[in-house]
């Protein structure tokens, strides 16, 4: 009788083993996906903690008051924008003149005007931008000016300066709205000018607007 139904028995045995294999495969893949998802979540948590530590340090150093986190909703123009539109305004206590930085604490610009629900940020690429800045390597103070995309110019550095390619430029603290020590960018080109006491210095800003989704808006702390 068993021999008679051997095909049926073999068929059911194959179905049973097929079910077990599929179950095992699903279980393993589910575990892998769960582990991968947890790794991503842990990475996001670690990155967020690092960002919050940097912000806390900036506050502890007495440079800025509390931050308002804003999402960028428009770039004007879209490439190397002179202006950003942020989704926070008067309702969130944003004020004209507040400094704007990236979440990794690089300079973006400052709030130029505020409406009820949005703010307009003048960036370091804006042709009207003028920010007192300092060379980290030499301590020399100059002025960062916009309007020369994809770079900004560092002006009024003496022609006999020891400045080098790769030197870092920070805010000096002498300009209203911009506390000292915020990173601006690195020197990428240095030109000596005929009949001038100063160098023409091109600085590549750290902030890359194509990757920025959120900004931090803060107010300089006056002790």
PDB file of N, CA and C in Angstrom, residues 44-98:
ATOM      1  N   UNK A  44      22.231  57.109  13.641  1.00  0.00           N
ATOM      2  CA  UNK A  44      21.510  58.380  13.678  1.00  0.00           C
ATOM      3  C   UNK A  44      21.544  58.978  15.082  1.00  0.00           C
ATOM      4  N   UNK A  45      21.392  58.112  16.088  1.00  0.00           N
ATOM      5  CA  UNK A  45      21.416  58.575  17.476  1.00  0.00           C
ATOM      6  C   UNK A  45      22.794  59.128  17.830  1.00  0.00           C
ATOM      7  N   UNK A  46      23.853  58.407  17.426  1.00  0.00           N
ATOM      8  CA  UNK A  46      25.226  58.846  17.694  1.00  0.00           C
ATOM      9  C   UNK A  46      25.498  60.189  17.025  1.00  0.00           C
ATOM     10  N   UNK A  47      25.099  60.317  15.745  1.00  0.00           N
ATOM     11  CA  UNK A  47      25.317  61.578  15.016  1.00  0.00           C
ATOM     12  C   UNK A  47      24.570  62.735  15.672  1.00  0.00           C
ATOM     13  N   UNK A  48      23.336  62.461  16.108  1.00  0.00           N
ATOM     14  CA  UNK A  48      22.537  63.502  16.756  1.00  0.00           C
ATOM     15  C   UNK A  48      23.174  63.916  18.078  1.00  0.00           C
ATOM     16  N   UNK A  49      23.683  62.942  18.837  1.00  0.00           N
ATOM     17  CA  UNK A  49      24.347  63.251  20.104  1.00  0.00           C
ATOM     18  C   UNK A  49      25.586  64.118  19.895  1.00  0.00           C
ATOM     19  N   UNK A  50      26.363  63.793  18.841  1.00  0.00           N
ATOM     20  CA  UNK A  50      27.563  64.580  18.532  1.00  0.00           C
ATOM     21  C   UNK A  50      27.193  66.014  18.188  1.00  0.00           C
ATOM     22  N   UNK A  51      26.112  66.164  17.407  1.00  0.00           N
ATOM     23  CA  UNK A  51      25.660  67.503  17.018  1.00  0.00           C
ATOM     24  C   UNK A  51      25.229  68.308  18.257  1.00  0.00           C
ATOM     25  N   UNK A  52      24.488  67.650  19.150  1.00  0.00           N
ATOM     26  CA  UNK A  52      24.021  68.332  20.352  1.00  0.00           C
ATOM     27  C   UNK A  52      25.181  68.717  21.268  1.00  0.00           C
ATOM     28  N   UNK A  53      26.219  67.868  21.312  1.00  0.00           N
ATOM     29  CA  UNK A  53      27.409  68.186  22.115  1.00  0.00           C
ATOM     30  C   UNK A  53      28.086  69.450  21.595  1.00  0.00           C
ATOM     31  N   UNK A  54      28.191  69.560  20.251  1.00  0.00           N
ATOM     32  CA  UNK A  54      28.823  70.735  19.654  1.00  0.00           C
ATOM     33  C   UNK A  54      28.025  71.998  19.968  1.00  0.00           C
ATOM     34  N   UNK A  55      26.702  71.878  19.871  1.00  0.00           N
ATOM     35  CA  UNK A  55      25.841  73.027  20.153  1.00  0.00           C
ATOM     36  C   UNK A  55      25.962  73.433  21.619  1.00  0.00           C
ATOM     37  N   UNK A  56      25.968  72.426  22.504  1.00  0.00           N
ATOM     38  CA  UNK A  56      26.101  72.691  23.931  1.00  0.00           C
ATOM     39  C   UNK A  56      27.432  73.379  24.229  1.00  0.00           C
ATOM     40  N   UNK A  57      28.504  72.922  23.559  1.00  0.00           N
ATOM     41  CA  UNK A  57      29.823  73.519  23.758  1.00  0.00           C
ATOM     42  C   UNK A  57      29.818  74.985  23.335  1.00  0.00           C
ATOM     43  N   UNK A  58      29.139  75.263  22.210  1.00  0.00           N
ATOM     44  CA  UNK A  58      29.068  76.636  21.712  1.00  0.00           C
ATOM     45  C   UNK A  58      28.347  77.520  22.723  1.00  0.00           C
ATOM     46  N   UNK A  59      27.305  76.972  23.348  1.00  0.00           N
ATOM     47  CA  UNK A  59      26.580  77.726  24.364  1.00  0.00           C
ATOM     48  C   UNK A  59      27.407  77.904  25.634  1.00  0.00           C
ATOM     49  N   UNK A  60      28.120  76.840  26.027  1.00  0.00           N
ATOM     50  CA  UNK A  60      28.940  76.899  27.243  1.00  0.00           C
ATOM     51  C   UNK A  60      30.066  77.915  27.107  1.00  0.00           C
ATOM     52  N   UNK A  61      30.565  78.087  25.890  1.00  0.00           N
ATOM     53  CA  UNK A  61      31.637  79.044  25.647  1.00  0.00           C
ATOM     54  C   UNK A  61      31.125  80.486  25.680  1.00  0.00           C
ATOM     55  N   UNK A  62      29.809  80.625  25.843  1.00  0.00           N
ATOM     56  CA  UNK A  62      29.225  81.956  25.971  1.00  0.00           C
ATOM     57  C   UNK A  62      29.079  82.697  24.669  1.00  0.00           C
ATOM     58  N   UNK A  63      29.061  81.974  23.538  1.00  0.00           N
ATOM     59  CA  UNK A  63      29.015  82.642  22.244  1.00  0.00           C
ATOM     60  C   UNK A  63      27.580  82.939  21.797  1.00  0.00           C
ATOM     61  N   UNK A  64      26.687  81.994  22.051  1.00  0.00           N
ATOM     62  CA  UNK A  64      25.327  82.151  21.548  1.00  0.00           C
ATOM     63  C   UNK A  64      24.295  81.759  22.595  1.00  0.00           C
ATOM     64  N   UNK A  65      23.108  82.349  22.460  1.00  0.00           N
ATOM     65  CA  UNK A  65      21.973  81.908  23.253  1.00  0.00           C
ATOM     66  C   UNK A  65      21.389  80.656  22.610  1.00  0.00           C
ATOM     67  N   UNK A  66      20.239  80.240  23.072  1.00  0.00           N
ATOM     68  CA  UNK A  66      19.635  79.018  22.548  1.00  0.00           C
ATOM     69  C   UNK A  66      19.334  79.123  21.058  1.00  0.00           C
ATOM     70  N   UNK A  67      19.294  77.956  20.399  1.00  0.00           N
ATOM     71  CA  UNK A  67      19.085  77.893  18.962  1.00  0.00           C
ATOM     72  C   UNK A  67      17.639  77.596  18.598  1.00  0.00           C
ATOM     73  N   UNK A  68      17.284  78.050  17.415  1.00  0.00           N
ATOM     74  CA  UNK A  68      16.022  77.659  16.792  1.00  0.00           C
ATOM     75  C   UNK A  68      16.394  76.842  15.559  1.00  0.00           C
ATOM     76  N   UNK A  69      15.835  75.659  15.447  1.00  0.00           N
ATOM     77  CA  UNK A  69      16.126  74.803  14.296  1.00  0.00           C
ATOM     78  C   UNK A  69      15.125  75.105  13.189  1.00  0.00           C
ATOM     79  N   UNK A  70      15.634  75.452  12.000  1.00  0.00           N
ATOM     80  CA  UNK A  70      14.774  75.778  10.870  1.00  0.00           C
ATOM     81  C   UNK A  70      15.074  74.918   9.663  1.00  0.00           C
ATOM     82  N   UNK A  71      14.052  74.626   8.891  1.00  0.00           N
ATOM     83  CA  UNK A  71      14.214  73.851   7.660  1.00  0.00           C
ATOM     84  C   UNK A  71      14.234  74.803   6.471  1.00  0.00           C
ATOM     85  N   UNK A  72      15.193  74.599   5.576  1.00  0.00           N
ATOM     86  CA  UNK A  72      15.296  75.433   4.374  1.00  0.00           C
ATOM     87  C   UNK A  72      14.199  75.049   3.392  1.00  0.00           C
ATOM     88  N   UNK A  73      13.433  76.030   2.952  1.00  0.00           N
ATOM     89  CA  UNK A  73      12.343  75.755   2.005  1.00  0.00           C
ATOM     90  C   UNK A  73      12.593  76.362   0.629  1.00  0.00           C
ATOM     91  N   UNK A  74      13.630  77.200   0.514  1.00  0.00           N
ATOM     92  CA  UNK A  74      13.940  77.760  -0.809  1.00  0.00           C
ATOM     93  C   UNK A  74      15.365  78.309  -0.837  1.00  0.00           C
ATOM     94  N   UNK A  75      16.002  78.205  -2.019  1.00  0.00           N
ATOM     95  CA  UNK A  75      17.328  78.761  -2.269  1.00  0.00           C
ATOM     96  C   UNK A  75      17.193  79.824  -3.362  1.00  0.00           C
ATOM     97  N   UNK A  76      17.774  80.999  -3.164  1.00  0.00           N
ATOM     98  CA  UNK A  76      17.680  82.073  -4.158  1.00  0.00           C
ATOM     99  C   UNK A  76      19.076  82.631  -4.430  1.00  0.00           C
ATOM    100  N   UNK A  77      19.664  82.393  -5.621  1.00  0.00           N
ATOM    101  CA  UNK A  77      19.262  81.388  -6.616  1.00  0.00           C
ATOM    102  C   UNK A  77      19.583  79.982  -6.101  1.00  0.00           C
ATOM    103  N   UNK A  78      19.313  78.979  -6.916  1.00  0.00           N
ATOM    104  CA  UNK A  78      19.452  77.605  -6.441  1.00  0.00           C
ATOM    105  C   UNK A  78      20.904  77.184  -6.265  1.00  0.00           C
ATOM    106  N   UNK A  79      21.819  77.759  -7.058  1.00  0.00           N
ATOM    107  CA  UNK A  79      23.235  77.409  -6.973  1.00  0.00           C
ATOM    108  C   UNK A  79      24.009  78.556  -6.324  1.00  0.00           C
ATOM    109  N   UNK A  80      24.786  78.252  -5.278  1.00  0.00           N
ATOM    110  CA  UNK A  80      25.497  79.256  -4.497  1.00  0.00           C
ATOM    111  C   UNK A  80      24.565  80.425  -4.154  1.00  0.00           C
ATOM    112  N   UNK A  81      23.525  80.122  -3.403  1.00  0.00           N
ATOM    113  CA  UNK A  81      22.485  81.130  -3.145  1.00  0.00           C
ATOM    114  C   UNK A  81      22.958  82.289  -2.290  1.00  0.00           C
ATOM    115  N   UNK A  82      22.493  83.483  -2.656  1.00  0.00           N
ATOM    116  CA  UNK A  82      22.757  84.663  -1.852  1.00  0.00           C
ATOM    117  C   UNK A  82      21.748  84.783  -0.735  1.00  0.00           C
ATOM    118  N   UNK A  83      20.647  84.021  -0.863  1.00  0.00           N
ATOM    119  CA  UNK A  83      19.579  84.092   0.133  1.00  0.00           C
ATOM    120  C   UNK A  83      18.923  82.727   0.313  1.00  0.00           C
ATOM    121  N   UNK A  84      18.593  82.419   1.549  1.00  0.00           N
ATOM    122  CA  UNK A  84      17.847  81.204   1.880  1.00  0.00           C
ATOM    123  C   UNK A  84      16.535  81.600   2.541  1.00  0.00           C
ATOM    124  N   UNK A  85      15.518  80.800   2.308  1.00  0.00           N
ATOM    125  CA  UNK A  85      14.245  80.998   2.999  1.00  0.00           C
ATOM    126  C   UNK A  85      14.082  79.843   3.981  1.00  0.00           C
ATOM    127  N   UNK A  86      13.828  80.180   5.246  1.00  0.00           N
ATOM    128  CA  UNK A  86      13.718  79.181   6.314  1.00  0.00           C
ATOM    129  C   UNK A  86      12.302  79.211   6.889  1.00  0.00           C
ATOM    130  N   UNK A  87      11.822  78.038   7.293  1.00  0.00           N
ATOM    131  CA  UNK A  87      10.426  77.915   7.727  1.00  0.00           C
ATOM    132  C   UNK A  87      10.173  78.325   9.180  1.00  0.00           C
ATOM    133  N   UNK A  88      10.961  79.242   9.706  1.00  0.00           N
ATOM    134  CA  UNK A  88      10.739  79.762  11.060  1.00  0.00           C
ATOM    135  C   UNK A  88      10.751  81.280  10.999  1.00  0.00           C
ATOM    136  N   UNK A  89       9.803  81.896  11.732  1.00  0.00           N
ATOM    137  CA  UNK A  89       9.696  83.351  11.664  1.00  0.00           C
ATOM    138  C   UNK A  89       9.372  83.979  13.006  1.00  0.00           C
ATOM    139  N   UNK A  90       8.553  85.020  12.970  1.00  0.00           N
ATOM    140  CA  UNK A  90       8.216  85.766  14.180  1.00  0.00           C
ATOM    141  C   UNK A  90       7.529  84.887  15.227  1.00  0.00           C
ATOM    142  N   UNK A  91       6.752  83.930  14.789  1.00  0.00           N
ATOM    143  CA  UNK A  91       6.058  83.030  15.727  1.00  0.00           C
ATOM    144  C   UNK A  91       7.031  82.263  16.600  1.00  0.00           C
ATOM    145  N   UNK A  92       8.213  81.975  16.036  1.00  0.00           N
ATOM    146  CA  UNK A  92       9.234  81.212  16.777  1.00  0.00           C
ATOM    147  C   UNK A  92      10.301  82.138  17.387  1.00  0.00           C
ATOM    148  N   UNK A  93      10.002  83.454  17.400  1.00  0.00           N
ATOM    149  CA  UNK A  93      10.906  84.459  17.989  1.00  0.00           C
ATOM    150  C   UNK A  93      12.208  84.644  17.222  1.00  0.00           C
ATOM    151  N   UNK A  94      12.183  84.389  15.913  1.00  0.00           N
ATOM    152  CA  UNK A  94      13.343  84.692  15.078  1.00  0.00           C
ATOM    153  C   UNK A  94      13.406  86.205  14.892  1.00  0.00           C
ATOM    154  N   UNK A  95      14.615  86.757  14.970  1.00  0.00           N
ATOM    155  CA  UNK A  95      14.797  88.197  14.846  1.00  0.00           C
ATOM    156  C   UNK A  95      15.828  88.532  13.780  1.00  0.00           C
ATOM    157  N   UNK A  96      15.693  89.703  13.204  1.00  0.00           N
ATOM    158  CA  UNK A  96      16.682  90.197  12.240  1.00  0.00           C
ATOM    159  C   UNK A  96      18.055  90.273  12.904  1.00  0.00           C
ATOM    160  N   UNK A  97      19.079  89.832  12.183  1.00  0.00           N
ATOM    161  CA  UNK A  97      20.438  89.905  12.697  1.00  0.00           C
ATOM    162  C   UNK A  97      20.930  88.640  13.367  1.00  0.00           C
ATOM    163  N   UNK A  98      20.048  87.669  13.588  1.00  0.00           N
ATOM    164  CA  UNK A  98      20.486  86.413  14.205  1.00  0.00           C
ATOM    165  C   UNK A  98      21.445  85.670  13.277  1.00  0.00           C
TER     166      UNK A  98
END
